[in-house]
PDB file of C-alpha atoms in Angstrom:
ATOM      1  CA  ASN A   7     -30.423  42.722 -11.346  1.00  0.00           C
ATOM      2  CA  ALA A   8     -34.121  42.271 -12.022  1.00  0.00           C
ATOM      3  CA  GLY A   9     -33.446  38.974 -13.848  1.00  0.00           C
ATOM      4  CA  VAL A  10     -36.194  37.997 -16.291  1.00  0.00           C
ATOM      5  CA  THR A  11     -39.289  40.171 -16.220  1.00  0.00           C
ATOM      6  CA  GLN A  12     -42.606  39.542 -17.954  1.00  0.00           C
ATOM      7  CA  THR A  13     -45.606  41.756 -18.537  1.00  0.00           C
ATOM      8  CA  PRO A  14     -48.500  41.600 -18.114  1.00  0.00           C
ATOM      9  CA  LYS A  15     -49.016  39.164 -15.209  1.00  0.00           C
ATOM     10  CA  PHE A  16     -52.591  38.439 -16.259  1.00  0.00           C
ATOM     11  CA  GLN A  17     -54.514  38.989 -19.481  1.00  0.00           C
ATOM     12  CA  VAL A  18     -57.979  38.117 -20.762  1.00  0.00           C
ATOM     13  CA  LEU A  19     -58.575  38.227 -24.508  1.00  0.00           C
ATOM     14  CA  LYS A  20     -61.482  37.530 -26.778  1.00  0.00           C
ATOM     15  CA  THR A  21     -61.120  35.068 -29.619  1.00  0.00           C
ATOM     16  CA  GLY A  22     -59.522  36.752 -32.611  1.00  0.00           C
ATOM     17  CA  GLN A  23     -57.802  39.529 -30.684  1.00  0.00           C
ATOM     18  CA  SER A  24     -54.062  39.993 -30.964  1.00  0.00           C
ATOM     19  CA  MET A  25     -51.598  40.945 -28.262  1.00  0.00           C
ATOM     20  CA  THR A  26     -47.930  40.945 -27.360  1.00  0.00           C
ATOM     21  CA  LEU A  27     -46.446  39.359 -24.253  1.00  0.00           C
ATOM     22  CA  GLN A  28     -43.332  41.210 -23.179  1.00  0.00           C
ATOM     23  CA  CYS A  29     -40.139  39.627 -21.879  1.00  0.00           C
ATOM     24  CA  ALA A  30     -36.939  41.376 -20.873  1.00  0.00           C
ATOM     25  CA  GLN A  31     -33.713  40.270 -19.187  1.00  0.00           C
ATOM     26  CA  ASP A  32     -30.852  42.342 -17.807  1.00  0.00           C
ATOM     27  CA  MET A  33     -28.235  39.601 -17.582  1.00  0.00           C
ATOM     28  CA  ASN A  34     -26.897  40.012 -21.134  1.00  0.00           C
ATOM     29  CA  HIS A  35     -27.922  36.435 -21.940  1.00  0.00           C
ATOM     30  CA  GLU A  36     -27.676  35.284 -25.531  1.00  0.00           C
ATOM     31  CA  TYR A  37     -30.365  32.609 -25.361  1.00  0.00           C
ATOM     32  CA  MET A  38     -34.026  33.415 -24.753  1.00  0.00           C
ATOM     33  CA  SER A  39     -37.058  31.144 -24.996  1.00  0.00           C
ATOM     34  CA  TRP A  40     -40.820  31.155 -24.671  1.00  0.00           C
ATOM     35  CA  TYR A  41     -42.665  28.220 -23.101  1.00  0.00           C
ATOM     36  CA  ARG A  42     -46.292  27.527 -22.383  1.00  0.00           C
ATOM     37  CA  GLN A  43     -47.392  25.449 -19.401  1.00  0.00           C
ATOM     38  CA  ASP A  44     -50.645  23.522 -19.439  1.00  0.00           C
ATOM     39  CA  PRO A  45     -51.984  21.071 -16.834  1.00  0.00           C
ATOM     40  CA  GLY A  46     -50.584  17.590 -17.391  1.00  0.00           C
ATOM     41  CA  MET A  47     -48.364  18.777 -20.254  1.00  0.00           C
ATOM     42  CA  GLY A  48     -45.367  20.307 -18.532  1.00  0.00           C
ATOM     43  CA  LEU A  49     -43.547  23.148 -20.262  1.00  0.00           C
ATOM     44  CA  ARG A  50     -43.502  23.159 -24.053  1.00  0.00           C
ATOM     45  CA  LEU A  51     -41.156  25.290 -26.126  1.00  0.00           C
ATOM     46  CA  ILE A  52     -42.873  27.774 -28.455  1.00  0.00           C
ATOM     47  CA  HIS A  53     -39.995  29.795 -29.961  1.00  0.00           C
ATOM     48  CA  TYR A  54     -36.420  30.489 -29.023  1.00  0.00           C
ATOM     49  CA  SER A  55     -33.566  32.789 -29.950  1.00  0.00           C
ATOM     50  CA  VAL A  56     -29.806  32.291 -29.757  1.00  0.00           C
ATOM     51  CA  GLY A  57     -29.019  35.966 -30.225  1.00  0.00           C
ATOM     52  CA  ALA A  58     -30.292  39.290 -31.542  1.00  0.00           C
ATOM     53  CA  GLY A  59     -31.753  38.842 -35.006  1.00  0.00           C
ATOM     54  CA  ILE A  60     -31.905  35.019 -34.766  1.00  0.00           C
ATOM     55  CA  THR A  61     -35.067  33.116 -33.887  1.00  0.00           C
ATOM     56  CA  ASP A  62     -36.326  29.585 -34.475  1.00  0.00           C
ATOM     57  CA  GLN A  63     -39.383  27.479 -33.827  1.00  0.00           C
ATOM     58  CA  GLY A  64     -39.836  25.144 -30.928  1.00  0.00           C
ATOM     59  CA  GLU A  65     -42.311  22.347 -30.371  1.00  0.00           C
ATOM     60  CA  VAL A  66     -45.581  24.351 -30.567  1.00  0.00           C
ATOM     61  CA  PRO A  67     -44.999  27.486 -32.704  1.00  0.00           C
ATOM     62  CA  ASN A  68     -48.314  27.755 -34.552  1.00  0.00           C
ATOM     63  CA  GLY A  69     -50.278  30.923 -33.793  1.00  0.00           C
ATOM     64  CA  TYR A  70     -47.271  32.729 -32.302  1.00  0.00           C
ATOM     65  CA  ASN A  71     -44.691  35.104 -33.692  1.00  0.00           C
ATOM     66  CA  VAL A  72     -41.410  36.355 -32.206  1.00  0.00           C
ATOM     67  CA  SER A  73     -38.638  38.765 -33.031  1.00  0.00           C
ATOM     68  CA  ARG A  74     -35.353  39.644 -31.304  1.00  0.00           C
ATOM     69  CA  SER A  75     -34.171  43.101 -32.202  1.00  0.00           C
ATOM     70  CA  THR A  76     -32.099  43.547 -29.022  1.00  0.00           C
ATOM     71  CA  THR A  77     -30.300  41.211 -26.626  1.00  0.00           C
ATOM     72  CA  GLU A  78     -32.568  42.284 -23.768  1.00  0.00           C
ATOM     73  CA  ASP A  79     -36.044  41.876 -25.247  1.00  0.00           C
ATOM     74  CA  PHE A  80     -37.916  38.910 -26.711  1.00  0.00           C
ATOM     75  CA  PRO A  81     -41.627  39.662 -27.228  1.00  0.00           C
ATOM     76  CA  LEU A  82     -44.158  36.962 -28.099  1.00  0.00           C
ATOM     77  CA  ARG A  83     -47.050  37.950 -30.370  1.00  0.00           C
ATOM     78  CA  LEU A  84     -50.370  36.175 -30.554  1.00  0.00           C
ATOM     79  CA  LEU A  85     -51.669  36.916 -34.009  1.00  0.00           C
ATOM     80  CA  SER A  86     -55.326  35.883 -33.588  1.00  0.00           C
ATOM     81  CA  ALA A  87     -56.028  34.483 -30.135  1.00  0.00           C
ATOM     82  CA  ALA A  88     -57.861  31.166 -29.801  1.00  0.00           C
ATOM     83  CA  PRO A  89     -59.234  29.439 -26.672  1.00  0.00           C
ATOM     84  CA  SER A  90     -56.558  26.740 -27.156  1.00  0.00           C
ATOM     85  CA  GLN A  91     -53.969  29.401 -26.336  1.00  0.00           C
ATOM     86  CA  THR A  92     -55.297  29.760 -22.801  1.00  0.00           C
ATOM     87  CA  SER A  93     -52.213  28.901 -20.776  1.00  0.00           C
ATOM     88  CA  VAL A  94     -49.448  30.200 -18.555  1.00  0.00           C
ATOM     89  CA  TYR A  95     -46.559  31.591 -20.592  1.00  0.00           C
ATOM     90  CA  PHE A  96     -43.000  31.644 -19.323  1.00  0.00           C
ATOM     91  CA  CYS A  97     -40.014  33.409 -20.780  1.00  0.00           C
ATOM     92  CA  ALA A  98     -36.523  32.124 -19.978  1.00  0.00           C
ATOM     93  CA  SER A  99     -32.977  33.222 -20.669  1.00  0.00           C
ATOM     94  CA  LYS A 100     -29.594  31.544 -20.544  1.00  0.00           C
ATOM     95  CA  ALA A 101     -26.003  32.525 -21.158  1.00  0.00           C
ATOM     96  CA  ALA A 102     -24.280  30.688 -23.991  1.00  0.00           C
ATOM     97  CA  LEU A 103     -22.160  27.697 -22.929  1.00  0.00           C
ATOM     98  CA  THR A 104     -24.018  27.421 -19.620  1.00  0.00           C
ATOM     99  CA  ASP A 105     -26.841  25.128 -18.556  1.00  0.00           C
ATOM    100  CA  THR A 106     -28.934  27.229 -16.214  1.00  0.00           C
ATOM    101  CA  GLN A 107     -32.081  28.774 -17.660  1.00  0.00           C
ATOM    102  CA  TYR A 108     -33.622  31.569 -15.646  1.00  0.00           C
ATOM    103  CA  PHE A 109     -37.395  31.806 -15.856  1.00  0.00           C
ATOM    104  CA  GLY A 110     -39.618  34.826 -15.519  1.00  0.00           C
ATOM    105  CA  PRO A 111     -42.681  34.859 -13.236  1.00  0.00           C
ATOM    106  CA  GLY A 112     -45.102  34.022 -16.052  1.00  0.00           C
ATOM    107  CA  THR A 113     -48.135  35.549 -17.771  1.00  0.00           C
ATOM    108  CA  ARG A 114     -51.518  33.918 -17.205  1.00  0.00           C
ATOM    109  CA  LEU A 115     -53.540  34.256 -20.397  1.00  0.00           C
ATOM    110  CA  THR A 116     -57.213  33.414 -20.801  1.00  0.00           C
ATOM    111  CA  VAL A 117     -58.833  33.489 -24.226  1.00  0.00           C
ATOM    112  CA  LEU A 118     -62.628  33.556 -24.184  1.00  0.00           C
TER     113      LEU A 118
ATOM    114  CA  GLN B   8     -45.898   8.341 -26.420  1.00  0.00           C
ATOM    115  CA  LYS B   9     -44.372  11.372 -24.723  1.00  0.00           C
ATOM    116  CA  GLU B  10     -40.591  11.667 -24.818  1.00  0.00           C
ATOM    117  CA  VAL B  11     -40.528  12.259 -21.069  1.00  0.00           C
ATOM    118  CA  GLU B  12     -42.989  10.680 -18.646  1.00  0.00           C
ATOM    119  CA  GLN B  13     -43.459  11.910 -15.096  1.00  0.00           C
ATOM    120  CA  ASP B  14     -46.059  10.855 -12.532  1.00  0.00           C
ATOM    121  CA  PRO B  15     -48.103  14.002 -11.826  1.00  0.00           C
ATOM    122  CA  GLY B  16     -48.958  12.971  -8.264  1.00  0.00           C
ATOM    123  CA  PRO B  17     -49.942  14.678  -6.102  1.00  0.00           C
ATOM    124  CA  LEU B  18     -47.552  13.179  -3.599  1.00  0.00           C
ATOM    125  CA  SER B  19     -48.270  13.907   0.065  1.00  0.00           C
ATOM    126  CA  VAL B  20     -45.687  13.011   2.732  1.00  0.00           C
ATOM    127  CA  PRO B  21     -45.094  13.873   6.397  1.00  0.00           C
ATOM    128  CA  GLU B  22     -42.289  16.231   7.360  1.00  0.00           C
ATOM    129  CA  GLY B  23     -38.967  14.421   7.624  1.00  0.00           C
ATOM    130  CA  ALA B  24     -39.838  11.747   5.065  1.00  0.00           C
ATOM    131  CA  ILE B  25     -37.590  10.746   2.190  1.00  0.00           C
ATOM    132  CA  VAL B  26     -39.182  11.683  -1.112  1.00  0.00           C
ATOM    133  CA  SER B  27     -38.501   9.993  -4.429  1.00  0.00           C
ATOM    134  CA  LEU B  28     -39.512  11.729  -7.650  1.00  0.00           C
ATOM    135  CA  ASN B  29     -39.050   9.926 -10.946  1.00  0.00           C
ATOM    136  CA  CYS B  30     -39.024  10.388 -14.705  1.00  0.00           C
ATOM    137  CA  THR B  31     -38.585   8.003 -17.584  1.00  0.00           C
ATOM    138  CA  TYR B  32     -37.613   8.957 -21.105  1.00  0.00           C
ATOM    139  CA  SER B  33     -37.599   7.332 -24.498  1.00  0.00           C
ATOM    140  CA  ASN B  34     -34.934   9.292 -26.411  1.00  0.00           C
ATOM    141  CA  SER B  35     -31.503   7.818 -25.712  1.00  0.00           C
ATOM    142  CA  ALA B  36     -29.891  10.892 -27.326  1.00  0.00           C
ATOM    143  CA  PHE B  37     -30.575  13.060 -24.276  1.00  0.00           C
ATOM    144  CA  GLN B  38     -27.256  14.100 -22.758  1.00  0.00           C
ATOM    145  CA  TYR B  39     -28.097  16.220 -19.741  1.00  0.00           C
ATOM    146  CA  PHE B  40     -30.780  15.983 -17.137  1.00  0.00           C
ATOM    147  CA  MET B  41     -32.241  18.626 -14.884  1.00  0.00           C
ATOM    148  CA  TRP B  42     -34.664  19.038 -12.035  1.00  0.00           C
ATOM    149  CA  TYR B  43     -36.599  22.254 -11.631  1.00  0.00           C
ATOM    150  CA  ARG B  44     -38.685  23.318  -8.631  1.00  0.00           C
ATOM    151  CA  GLN B  45     -41.736  25.486  -9.179  1.00  0.00           C
ATOM    152  CA  TYR B  46     -43.613  27.121  -6.346  1.00  0.00           C
ATOM    153  CA  SER B  47     -47.250  27.985  -6.861  1.00  0.00           C
ATOM    154  CA  ARG B  48     -47.738  30.850  -9.327  1.00  0.00           C
ATOM    155  CA  LYS B  49     -43.984  31.269  -9.826  1.00  0.00           C
ATOM    156  CA  GLY B  50     -41.538  30.434 -12.603  1.00  0.00           C
ATOM    157  CA  PRO B  51     -39.461  27.238 -12.410  1.00  0.00           C
ATOM    158  CA  GLU B  52     -36.010  27.454 -10.839  1.00  0.00           C
ATOM    159  CA  LEU B  53     -33.147  25.077 -11.530  1.00  0.00           C
ATOM    160  CA  LEU B  54     -32.488  22.724  -8.636  1.00  0.00           C
ATOM    161  CA  MET B  55     -29.935  20.279  -9.997  1.00  0.00           C
ATOM    162  CA  TYR B  56     -28.457  19.103 -13.253  1.00  0.00           C
ATOM    163  CA  THR B  57     -26.151  16.337 -14.351  1.00  0.00           C
ATOM    164  CA  TYR B  58     -24.605  15.002 -17.534  1.00  0.00           C
ATOM    165  CA  SER B  59     -23.647  11.516 -16.467  1.00  0.00           C
ATOM    166  CA  SER B  60     -25.128   8.355 -15.072  1.00  0.00           C
ATOM    167  CA  GLY B  61     -24.787   7.992 -11.322  1.00  0.00           C
ATOM    168  CA  ASN B  62     -25.601  10.152  -8.336  1.00  0.00           C
ATOM    169  CA  LYS B  63     -25.073  13.843  -7.682  1.00  0.00           C
ATOM    170  CA  GLU B  64     -25.666  15.211  -4.225  1.00  0.00           C
ATOM    171  CA  ASP B  65     -26.404  18.767  -3.088  1.00  0.00           C
ATOM    172  CA  GLY B  66     -27.406  19.115   0.538  1.00  0.00           C
ATOM    173  CA  ARG B  67     -30.672  17.250   1.108  1.00  0.00           C
ATOM    174  CA  PHE B  68     -31.119  16.633  -2.623  1.00  0.00           C
ATOM    175  CA  THR B  69     -29.703  13.765  -4.686  1.00  0.00           C
ATOM    176  CA  ALA B  70     -30.167  13.439  -8.433  1.00  0.00           C
ATOM    177  CA  GLN B  71     -29.761   9.973  -9.885  1.00  0.00           C
ATOM    178  CA  VAL B  72     -29.473   9.099 -13.575  1.00  0.00           C
ATOM    179  CA  ASP B  73     -29.554   5.620 -15.094  1.00  0.00           C
ATOM    180  CA  LYS B  74     -29.014   6.037 -18.831  1.00  0.00           C
ATOM    181  CA  SER B  75     -29.194   2.308 -19.511  1.00  0.00           C
ATOM    182  CA  SER B  76     -32.743   2.202 -18.119  1.00  0.00           C
ATOM    183  CA  LYS B  77     -33.632   5.735 -19.302  1.00  0.00           C
ATOM    184  CA  TYR B  78     -34.688   6.628 -15.783  1.00  0.00           C
ATOM    185  CA  ILE B  79     -33.904   9.600 -13.568  1.00  0.00           C
ATOM    186  CA  SER B  80     -34.808  10.307  -9.967  1.00  0.00           C
ATOM    187  CA  LEU B  81     -34.651  13.108  -7.452  1.00  0.00           C
ATOM    188  CA  PHE B  82     -34.436  12.183  -3.792  1.00  0.00           C
ATOM    189  CA  ILE B  83     -35.200  14.663  -1.037  1.00  0.00           C
ATOM    190  CA  ARG B  84     -34.023  13.725   2.451  1.00  0.00           C
ATOM    191  CA  ASP B  85     -35.551  15.126   5.633  1.00  0.00           C
ATOM    192  CA  SER B  86     -38.315  16.789   3.636  1.00  0.00           C
ATOM    193  CA  GLN B  87     -39.609  20.129   4.886  1.00  0.00           C
ATOM    194  CA  PRO B  88     -42.912  21.964   4.356  1.00  0.00           C
ATOM    195  CA  SER B  89     -40.910  24.489   2.334  1.00  0.00           C
ATOM    196  CA  ASP B  90     -40.201  21.697  -0.176  1.00  0.00           C
ATOM    197  CA  SER B  91     -43.892  21.701  -1.114  1.00  0.00           C
ATOM    198  CA  ALA B  92     -43.862  22.589  -4.807  1.00  0.00           C
ATOM    199  CA  THR B  93     -44.119  21.099  -8.278  1.00  0.00           C
ATOM    200  CA  TYR B  94     -40.956  19.331  -9.414  1.00  0.00           C
ATOM    201  CA  LEU B  95     -40.243  19.159 -13.116  1.00  0.00           C
ATOM    202  CA  CYS B  96     -37.676  16.974 -14.788  1.00  0.00           C
ATOM    203  CA  ALA B  97     -36.136  18.261 -18.005  1.00  0.00           C
ATOM    204  CA  MET B  98     -33.717  16.844 -20.551  1.00  0.00           C
ATOM    205  CA  GLY B  99     -31.715  18.134 -23.448  1.00  0.00           C
ATOM    206  CA  ARG B 100     -28.968  17.630 -25.961  1.00  0.00           C
ATOM    207  CA  VAL B 101     -25.869  19.794 -26.104  1.00  0.00           C
ATOM    208  CA  GLU B 102     -26.191  20.455 -29.827  1.00  0.00           C
ATOM    209  CA  TYR B 103     -29.762  21.691 -29.338  1.00  0.00           C
ATOM    210  CA  GLY B 104     -28.678  24.494 -27.008  1.00  0.00           C
ATOM    211  CA  ASN B 105     -31.459  25.599 -24.733  1.00  0.00           C
ATOM    212  CA  LYS B 106     -34.170  23.328 -26.161  1.00  0.00           C
ATOM    213  CA  LEU B 107     -35.331  21.332 -23.185  1.00  0.00           C
ATOM    214  CA  VAL B 108     -38.025  18.660 -23.046  1.00  0.00           C
ATOM    215  CA  PHE B 109     -39.927  18.786 -19.777  1.00  0.00           C
ATOM    216  CA  GLY B 110     -41.909  16.222 -17.886  1.00  0.00           C
ATOM    217  CA  ALA B 111     -45.428  17.137 -16.772  1.00  0.00           C
ATOM    218  CA  GLY B 112     -44.293  17.829 -13.203  1.00  0.00           C
ATOM    219  CA  THR B 113     -45.024  16.116  -9.875  1.00  0.00           C
ATOM    220  CA  ILE B 114     -46.898  18.057  -7.203  1.00  0.00           C
ATOM    221  CA  LEU B 115     -45.342  17.457  -3.777  1.00  0.00           C
ATOM    222  CA  ARG B 116     -46.901  18.405  -0.465  1.00  0.00           C
ATOM    223  CA  VAL B 117     -44.949  17.999   2.754  1.00  0.00           C
ATOM    224  CA  LYS B 118     -47.221  18.085   5.785  1.00  0.00           C
ATOM    225  CA  SER B 119     -45.966  19.507   9.082  1.00  0.00           C
TER     226      SER B 119
END
């Protein structure tokens, strides 16, 4: 099993550009989440999904869009990048009725 | 006020020391408590979790929860250089599924 994979590892964008961060898991987990990690802030939940076709907002959803068309994939879209979205983004997955979230290796995003 | 407060450190200790990492929280509705370890430029990995007040031991690690004081701790005995990482506390409620609230993380360095 590859676990949770994320692409790209690094990305530099200009203000106003859009892009999609990819996340995939091969563990057949129902739950998937996107977090951002900023210095001194810990991990903050952006969006999450409890199954294919079901998504909901987390703590900091503004400026981000998600969809879940399959169990395996949970892409995060930045609609119009802003410098405030410079961060490290982590995707995580979890099986229903369990506690352990498995995190991907992260995507480091810089918005100029 | 943040829901979860964690001293960011950094904490620097000699090899073999006992390490105490702590978090306080304000929301008494939290039902389960976790500690994640994050190595540099990697995703967090679950170290320990517990639902109840008291101690839970796993090898050199002990998680302690005091719900009456809204205080959790992670103790590391006989610390090793390989324990050098950022430690994040996280808390959640069963009815909120995989929505965790994270502390900011404490950077730990164990010197050999």
